[in-house]
GROMACS .gro file of C-alpha atoms in nm:
model
  363
    1MET     CA    1  11.625   9.626   5.296
    2THR     CA    2  11.373   9.516   4.971
    3ASN     CA    3  11.439   9.275   4.774
    4ILE     CA    4  11.422   9.413   4.434
    5LYS     CA    5  11.447   9.074   4.249
    6ALA     CA    6  11.197   8.864   4.459
    7LEU     CA    7  10.948   9.169   4.426
    8LYS     CA    8  10.988   9.185   4.061
    9GLN     CA    9  10.909   8.774   4.034
   10ASP     CA   10  10.625   8.834   4.261
   11ALA     CA   11  10.478   9.128   4.084
   12TYR     CA   12  10.509   8.961   3.749
   13THR     CA   13  10.359   8.615   3.854
   14PHE     CA   14  10.033   8.796   4.054
   15LEU     CA   15  10.018   9.042   3.713
   16GLU     CA   16   9.992   8.778   3.491
   17GLN     CA   17   9.766   8.579   3.709
   18TYR     CA   18   9.544   8.888   3.699
   19TYR     CA   19   9.533   8.935   3.344
   20ARG     CA   20   9.518   8.591   3.234
   21GLU     CA   21   9.180   8.506   3.483
   22THR     CA   22   9.037   8.841   3.343
   23ASP     CA   23   9.051   8.776   2.987
   24GLN     CA   24   9.248   9.051   2.894
   25PRO     CA   25   9.480   9.132   2.620
   26LEU     CA   26   9.867   9.039   2.623
   27GLU     CA   27   9.962   9.365   2.521
   28THR     CA   28   9.810   9.495   2.793
   29PHE     CA   29   9.937   9.282   3.025
   30GLN     CA   30  10.291   9.357   2.879
   31ALA     CA   31  10.288   9.789   2.933
   32ARG     CA   32  10.127   9.753   3.290
   33TRP     CA   33  10.479   9.486   3.339
   34GLN     CA   34  10.641   9.760   3.202
   35GLU     CA   35  10.540  10.043   3.461
   36VAL     CA   36  10.527   9.802   3.755
   37GLU     CA   37  10.911   9.720   3.670
   38GLN     CA   38  10.981  10.071   3.628
   39GLU     CA   39  10.788  10.130   3.939
   40ILE     CA   40  10.998   9.877   4.179
   41GLU     CA   41  11.353   9.972   4.033
   42ALA     CA   42  11.267  10.358   4.122
   43THR     CA   43  11.094  10.297   4.464
   44GLY     CA   44  11.168   9.926   4.559
   45HIS     CA   45  10.792   9.947   4.538
   46TYR     CA   46  10.517   9.932   4.380
   47GLU     CA   47  10.107  10.032   4.399
   48HIS     CA   48   9.801   9.840   4.292
   49THR     CA   49   9.537   9.960   4.091
   50PHE     CA   50   9.243   9.923   4.237
   51GLU     CA   51   9.140   9.679   3.956
   52GLU     CA   52   9.428   9.463   4.092
   53LEU     CA   53   9.354   9.497   4.451
   54SER     CA   54   9.026   9.360   4.428
   55PHE     CA   55   9.127   9.094   4.214
   56GLY     CA   56   9.411   9.019   4.467
   57ALA     CA   57   9.157   9.033   4.811
   58LYS     CA   58   8.947   8.813   4.644
   59VAL     CA   59   9.191   8.556   4.510
   60SER     CA   60   9.315   8.552   4.902
   61TRP     CA   61   8.986   8.470   5.037
   62ARG     CA   62   8.974   8.163   4.715
   63ASN     CA   63   9.337   8.069   4.871
   64SER     CA   64   9.237   8.042   5.276
   65ASN     CA   65   9.271   7.699   5.325
   66ARG     CA   66   9.096   7.726   5.638
   67CYS     CA   67   8.757   7.808   5.542
   68ILE     CA   68   8.505   7.669   5.465
   69GLY     CA   69   8.282   7.960   5.267
   70ARG     CA   70   8.538   8.011   4.961
   71PHE     CA   71   8.229   7.959   4.722
   72PHE     CA   72   8.115   8.293   4.738
   73TRP     CA   73   8.474   8.443   4.709
   74LYS     CA   74   8.374   8.658   4.406
   75SER     CA   75   8.127   8.873   4.612
   76LEU     CA   76   8.367   9.001   4.854
   77GLN     CA   77   8.326   9.393   4.848
   78VAL     CA   78   8.657   9.601   4.886
   79LEU     CA   79   8.697   9.934   5.078
   80ASP     CA   80   8.997  10.107   4.971
   81TYR     CA   81   9.189  10.309   5.259
   82ARG     CA   82   9.515  10.292   5.160
   83ASN     CA   83   9.514  10.690   5.157
   84VAL     CA   84   9.447  10.659   5.520
   85ARG     CA   85   9.740  10.858   5.772
   86THR     CA   86   9.625  10.901   6.072
   87GLY     CA   87   9.440  10.660   6.374
   88GLU     CA   88   9.128  10.851   6.379
   89GLU     CA   89   9.071  10.828   6.011
   90ALA     CA   90   9.145  10.476   6.043
   91ALA     CA   91   8.889  10.449   6.322
   92GLU     CA   92   8.626  10.648   6.152
   93ALA     CA   93   8.722  10.369   5.825
   94LEU     CA   94   8.648  10.089   6.058
   95HIS     CA   95   8.333  10.187   6.193
   96HIS     CA   96   8.246  10.221   5.842
   97HIS     CA   97   8.308   9.894   5.766
   98ILE     CA   98   8.126   9.754   6.087
   99ARG     CA   99   7.797   9.943   5.987
  100TYR     CA  100   7.838   9.828   5.571
  101ALA     CA  101   7.890   9.483   5.603
  102GLU     CA  102   7.631   9.422   5.872
  103ASN     CA  103   7.374   9.603   5.619
  104GLY     CA  104   7.114   9.550   5.881
  105GLY     CA  105   7.161   9.209   5.932
  106LYS     CA  106   7.206   9.109   5.535
  107ILE     CA  107   7.538   9.023   5.575
  108ILE     CA  108   7.776   9.173   5.319
  109PRO     CA  109   8.157   9.014   5.259
  110THR     CA  110   8.411   9.299   5.272
  111ILE     CA  111   8.725   9.343   5.311
  112SER     CA  112   8.917   9.698   5.425
  113VAL     CA  113   9.204   9.746   5.286
  114PHE     CA  114   9.451  10.033   5.454
  115PRO     CA  115   9.825  10.130   5.336
  116SER     CA  116  10.083   9.873   5.264
  117VAL     CA  117  10.433   9.785   5.434
  118LYS     CA  118  10.682  10.013   5.196
  119ASN     CA  119  11.067   9.919   5.219
  120GLY     CA  120  11.023   9.741   5.505
  121LEU     CA  121  10.853   9.978   5.730
  122GLU     CA  122  10.480   9.875   5.853
  123ARG     CA  123  10.237  10.220   5.798
  124MET     CA  124   9.915  10.056   5.966
  125ARG     CA  125   9.841   9.786   6.214
  126ILE     CA  126   9.533   9.678   6.366
  127TRP     CA  127   9.578   9.486   6.698
  128ASN     CA  128   9.251   9.341   6.777
  129TYR     CA  129   9.220   8.953   6.675
  130GLN     CA  130   8.861   9.065   6.566
  131LEU     CA  131   8.698   9.410   6.535
  132ILE     CA  132   8.463   9.320   6.730
  133ARG     CA  133   8.533   9.087   7.042
  134TYR     CA  134   8.414   9.045   7.437
  135ALA     CA  135   8.641   9.161   7.696
  136GLY     CA  136   8.738   8.877   7.963
  137TYR     CA  137   8.853   8.982   8.305
  138GLU     CA  138   9.075   8.811   8.566
  139GLN     CA  139   8.919   8.829   8.881
  140ASP     CA  140   8.981   8.616   9.196
  141GLY     CA  141   9.157   8.337   8.949
  142GLU     CA  142   8.855   8.322   8.738
  143ILE     CA  143   8.763   8.527   8.388
  144ILE     CA  144   8.468   8.709   8.364
  145GLY     CA  145   8.380   8.733   7.964
  146ASP     CA  146   8.608   8.560   7.717
  147PRO     CA  147   8.882   8.407   7.860
  148GLN     CA  148   9.041   8.414   7.499
  149SER     CA  149   9.041   8.804   7.535
  150ALA     CA  150   9.189   8.851   7.863
  151ALA     CA  151   9.551   8.958   7.745
  152PHE     CA  152   9.446   9.214   7.515
  153THR     CA  153   9.176   9.345   7.764
  154LYS     CA  154   9.473   9.388   8.017
  155TYR     CA  155   9.681   9.566   7.735
  156CYS     CA  156   9.367   9.802   7.660
  157GLU     CA  157   9.340   9.844   8.056
  158SER     CA  158   9.700   9.992   8.037
  159LEU     CA  159   9.635  10.233   7.777
  160GLY     CA  160   9.350  10.383   7.968
  161TRP     CA  161   9.043  10.153   7.848
  162LYS     CA  162   8.808  10.120   8.102
  163GLY     CA  163   8.503   9.839   8.064
  164ALA     CA  164   8.184   9.734   8.277
  165GLU     CA  165   8.370   9.404   8.357
  166THR     CA  166   8.016   9.305   8.245
  167SER     CA  167   8.010   8.937   8.052
  168PHE     CA  168   8.001   9.094   7.724
  169ASP     CA  169   8.205   9.461   7.720
  170LEU     CA  170   8.287   9.507   7.369
  171LEU     CA  171   8.671   9.609   7.366
  172PRO     CA  172   8.785   9.887   7.178
  173LEU     CA  173   8.988   9.951   6.872
  174VAL     CA  174   9.373   9.946   6.895
  175ILE     CA  175   9.546  10.075   6.567
  176GLN     CA  176   9.911  10.158   6.533
  177VAL     CA  177  10.012  10.395   6.260
  178ASN     CA  178  10.363  10.404   6.141
  179GLU     CA  179  10.525  10.164   6.407
  180GLY     CA  180  10.427  10.447   6.653
  181ALA     CA  181  10.246  10.444   6.997
  182PRO     CA  182   9.924  10.261   6.972
  183GLN     CA  183   9.613  10.452   7.010
  184TRP     CA  184   9.238  10.333   7.107
  185PHE     CA  185   8.927  10.409   6.984
  186PRO     CA  186   8.571  10.277   7.189
  187LEU     CA  187   8.324  10.087   7.053
  188LYS     CA  188   7.999  10.150   7.143
  189ALA     CA  189   7.718   9.862   7.238
  190GLU     CA  190   7.475  10.138   6.967
  191GLU     CA  191   7.739  10.087   6.686
  192VAL     CA  192   7.744   9.714   6.679
  193LEU     CA  193   7.439   9.471   6.568
  194GLU     CA  194   7.423   9.194   6.861
  195VAL     CA  195   7.178   8.882   6.866
  196PRO     CA  196   7.007   8.752   7.187
  197ILE     CA  197   7.032   8.372   7.177
  198ALA     CA  198   6.686   8.197   7.270
  199HIS     CA  199   6.576   7.904   7.239
  200PRO     CA  200   6.327   7.748   6.946
  201ASP     CA  201   6.146   7.521   7.277
  202SER     CA  202   6.258   7.653   7.617
  203ASN     CA  203   6.179   8.001   7.764
  204ALA     CA  204   6.419   7.880   8.049
  205PHE     CA  205   6.731   7.895   7.792
  206SER     CA  206   6.683   8.291   7.825
  207THR     CA  207   6.778   8.290   8.149
  208LEU     CA  208   7.119   8.211   8.078
  209ASN     CA  209   7.134   8.593   7.916
  210LEU     CA  210   7.364   8.538   7.604
  211LYS     CA  211   7.440   8.690   7.297
  212TRP     CA  212   7.677   8.759   7.044
  213TYR     CA  213   7.746   8.983   6.749
  214ALA     CA  214   7.645   8.986   6.389
  215VAL     CA  215   7.983   9.006   6.225
  216PRO     CA  216   8.310   8.849   6.272
  217ILE     CA  217   8.553   9.047   6.141
  218VAL     CA  218   8.872   8.911   6.139
  219SER     CA  219   9.169   9.212   6.148
  220ASP     CA  220   9.498   9.079   6.285
  221MET     CA  221   9.607   8.882   5.976
  222LYS     CA  222   9.799   9.029   5.668
  223MET     CA  223   9.751   9.000   5.317
  224GLU     CA  224  10.000   8.940   5.025
  225ILE     CA  225   9.931   9.045   4.718
  226GLY     CA  226  10.226   8.968   4.449
  227GLY     CA  227  10.483   9.094   4.713
  228ILE     CA  228  10.287   9.377   4.851
  229THR     CA  229  10.194   9.312   5.226
  230TYR     CA  230   9.905   9.464   5.373
  231THR     CA  231   9.952   9.419   5.799
  232ALA     CA  232   9.576   9.617   5.808
  233ALA     CA  233   9.328   9.424   5.599
  234PRO     CA  234   9.003   9.334   5.802
  235PHE     CA  235   8.771   9.115   5.618
  236ASN     CA  236   8.456   8.928   5.712
  237GLY     CA  237   8.202   8.707   5.579
  238TRP     CA  238   7.928   8.594   5.767
  239TYR     CA  239   7.895   8.354   6.073
  240MET     CA  240   7.861   7.965   6.054
  241GLU     CA  241   7.637   7.863   6.359
  242THR     CA  242   7.940   7.616   6.517
  243GLU     CA  243   8.167   7.926   6.548
  244ILE     CA  244   7.950   8.069   6.829
  245GLY     CA  245   7.756   7.747   6.932
  246ALA     CA  246   8.040   7.518   6.915
  247ARG     CA  247   8.350   7.699   6.993
  248ASN     CA  248   8.275   8.066   7.122
  249LEU     CA  249   8.008   7.982   7.373
  250ALA     CA  250   8.078   7.586   7.409
  251ASP     CA  251   8.473   7.575   7.469
  252GLU     CA  252   8.580   7.467   7.771
  253GLU     CA  253   8.869   7.785   7.751
  254ARG     CA  254   8.555   8.012   7.617
  255TYR     CA  255   8.230   8.118   7.776
  256ASN     CA  256   8.206   7.700   7.851
  257MET     CA  257   7.851   7.696   7.872
  258LEU     CA  258   7.733   7.343   7.788
  259PRO     CA  259   7.704   7.245   8.164
  260ARG     CA  260   7.448   7.545   8.198
  261VAL     CA  261   7.285   7.473   7.905
  262ALA     CA  262   7.230   7.089   8.004
  263ASP     CA  263   7.116   7.205   8.368
  264VAL     CA  264   6.864   7.470   8.191
  265LEU     CA  265   6.720   7.196   7.957
  266GLY     CA  266   6.695   6.926   8.204
  267ILE     CA  267   6.947   6.696   8.045
  268ASP     CA  268   7.095   6.461   8.314
  269ARG     CA  269   7.486   6.523   8.327
  270THR     CA  270   7.556   6.323   8.596
  271TYR     CA  271   7.758   6.021   8.369
  272ALA     CA  272   7.960   6.106   8.064
  273GLY     CA  273   7.784   5.838   7.851
  274SER     CA  274   7.440   5.988   7.865
  275LEU     CA  275   7.610   6.254   7.615
  276TRP     CA  276   7.498   6.532   7.805
  277LYS     CA  277   7.742   6.728   7.628
  278ASP     CA  278   7.663   6.637   7.249
  279ARG     CA  279   7.291   6.679   7.300
  280ALA     CA  280   7.376   7.039   7.484
  281LEU     CA  281   7.605   7.105   7.215
  282VAL     CA  282   7.315   7.032   6.953
  283GLU     CA  283   7.079   7.266   7.127
  284LEU     CA  284   7.337   7.508   7.197
  285ASN     CA  285   7.383   7.509   6.811
  286ARG     CA  286   6.980   7.533   6.734
  287ALA     CA  287   6.939   7.816   6.954
  288VAL     CA  288   7.233   8.030   6.799
  289LEU     CA  289   7.075   7.943   6.455
  290HIS     CA  290   6.743   8.009   6.610
  291SER     CA  291   6.821   8.348   6.697
  292TYR     CA  292   7.007   8.498   6.414
  293LYS     CA  293   6.731   8.405   6.175
  294LYS     CA  294   6.492   8.569   6.385
  295ALA     CA  295   6.661   8.840   6.415
  296GLY     CA  296   6.728   8.883   6.044
  297VAL     CA  297   7.101   8.822   6.079
  298SER     CA  298   7.264   8.598   5.782
  299MET     CA  299   7.414   8.298   5.892
  300VAL     CA  300   7.462   7.939   5.762
  301ASP     CA  301   7.438   7.624   5.941
  302HIS     CA  302   7.727   7.346   5.888
  303HIS     CA  303   7.595   7.121   5.681
  304THR     CA  304   7.474   7.379   5.429
  305ALA     CA  305   7.827   7.546   5.443
  306SER     CA  306   7.994   7.190   5.361
  307SER     CA  307   7.758   7.182   5.030
  308GLN     CA  308   7.841   7.516   4.933
  309PHE     CA  309   8.204   7.367   4.980
  310LYS     CA  310   8.174   7.089   4.749
  311ARG     CA  311   8.018   7.329   4.445
  312PHE     CA  312   8.325   7.559   4.549
  313GLU     CA  313   8.531   7.263   4.475
  314HIS     CA  314   8.369   7.160   4.135
  315GLN     CA  315   8.390   7.562   4.017
  316GLU     CA  316   8.779   7.513   4.092
  317GLN     CA  317   8.795   7.150   3.897
  318LYS     CA  318   8.639   7.281   3.599
  319ALA     CA  319   8.824   7.609   3.594
  320GLY     CA  320   9.145   7.372   3.642
  321ARG     CA  321   9.257   7.479   3.979
  322GLU     CA  322   9.346   7.248   4.298
  323VAL     CA  323   9.152   7.326   4.616
  324THR     CA  324   9.378   7.328   4.882
  325GLY     CA  325   9.284   7.329   5.265
  326ASP     CA  326   9.339   7.250   5.630
  327TRP     CA  327   9.148   6.936   5.709
  328THR     CA  328   9.149   7.027   6.075
  329TRP     CA  329   8.943   7.331   5.998
  330LEU     CA  330   8.749   7.240   5.721
  331ILE     CA  331   8.545   6.988   5.897
  332PRO     CA  332   8.308   7.125   6.116
  333PRO     CA  333   8.333   7.093   6.504
  334VAL     CA  334   7.998   6.924   6.500
  335SER     CA  335   7.905   6.612   6.330
  336PRO     CA  336   8.197   6.617   6.119
  337ALA     CA  337   8.130   6.242   5.962
  338ALA     CA  338   7.796   6.360   5.813
  339THR     CA  339   7.971   6.588   5.582
  340HIS     CA  340   8.193   6.518   5.279
  341ILE     CA  341   8.458   6.677   5.372
  342PHE     CA  342   8.544   6.426   5.647
  343HIS     CA  343   8.587   6.209   5.385
  344SER     CA  344   8.795   6.417   5.143
  345SER     CA  345   9.165   6.505   5.157
  346TYR     CA  346   9.321   6.831   5.046
  347ARG     CA  347   9.685   6.912   5.043
  348ASN     CA  348   9.767   7.211   5.299
  349ILE     CA  349   9.997   7.411   5.089
  350MET     CA  350   9.976   7.822   5.091
  351HIS     CA  351   9.927   7.998   4.726
  352THR     CA  352   9.938   8.333   4.704
  353PRO     CA  353   9.766   8.576   4.683
  354ASN     CA  354   9.674   8.466   5.087
  355PHE     CA  355   9.617   8.615   5.442
  356PHE     CA  356   9.884   8.515   5.682
  357TYR     CA  357   9.918   8.537   6.074
  358GLN     CA  358  10.094   8.772   6.215
  359GLN     CA  359  10.237   8.783   6.592
  360HIS     CA  360  10.026   8.926   6.836
  361PRO     CA  361  10.208   9.260   6.908
  362TYR     CA  362  10.062   9.318   7.243
  363LYS     CA  363  10.201   8.967   7.361
   0.00000   0.00000   0.00000
């Protein structure tokens, strides 16, 4: 049941912010607020104009405490799919998002916005953690592929999907409409830009047969703007190399490649004091950066990203806004003490508009 009073307050606060930050006349705000207030009273809901939606999506990125890439928040491109009604239409829209965001390697920060929750009922939900993700198969107590995807892979198989059971099988898109039964739609390799990972100084590195996809499109979070919730609003920027080289491929709970990287590069790992993990980690990140640059795919290194975040902080200070943040996420997982973020502190409080986590339906 919609809380009319709370929705009115959230809507008023957001609209006041929108009109203030976009320097529009006060009388324009008052007319729009009267329109929204009447719509809420009549229906228990209201629809954002495209301009309001675009502003709210960008501010959601600006307010994202865990994101180091917020310097570029104004560049976010908004694809409006609020008129989508079927799983097939949604799948087509998501395929378009992937192609649009990839842009031949020159990644475009993009968000696709599907119908909002109305009177407490979800109208669209994407079950994938990211639109593009590799499967993880349990075999004899081990995982082939990405262990983080094991539960979702098993669920996709229960829907009828079948992968090739390699280390880098693309999972299907799983979409739920109007809280009905989820549908799956295949994501083919030829539809996704992937980057083979090679090392700038070692030919042997290529025997690891590593690769990763070009665009990280987060698809399981909800976006809240002015009291309106969008449970399907997948969004992307571009990768920072440590996301792949220090986490996806390196974590013991993920692809766990550091021992193999050390071995192909001839790094002695017979004792911890050799710092073989650190050396392998740096070389794996060098390989990721080298490979994405060679492929012409947008990527930022963690030192440049930290410098960009500092510029974002200065911009926000100039605008009279506090920069909130989750320090544990903002510091890069490689050489964090070499960045200013490590030596800074931020209040981890949430402002709206923003993105919020949702429970994984398949769990």
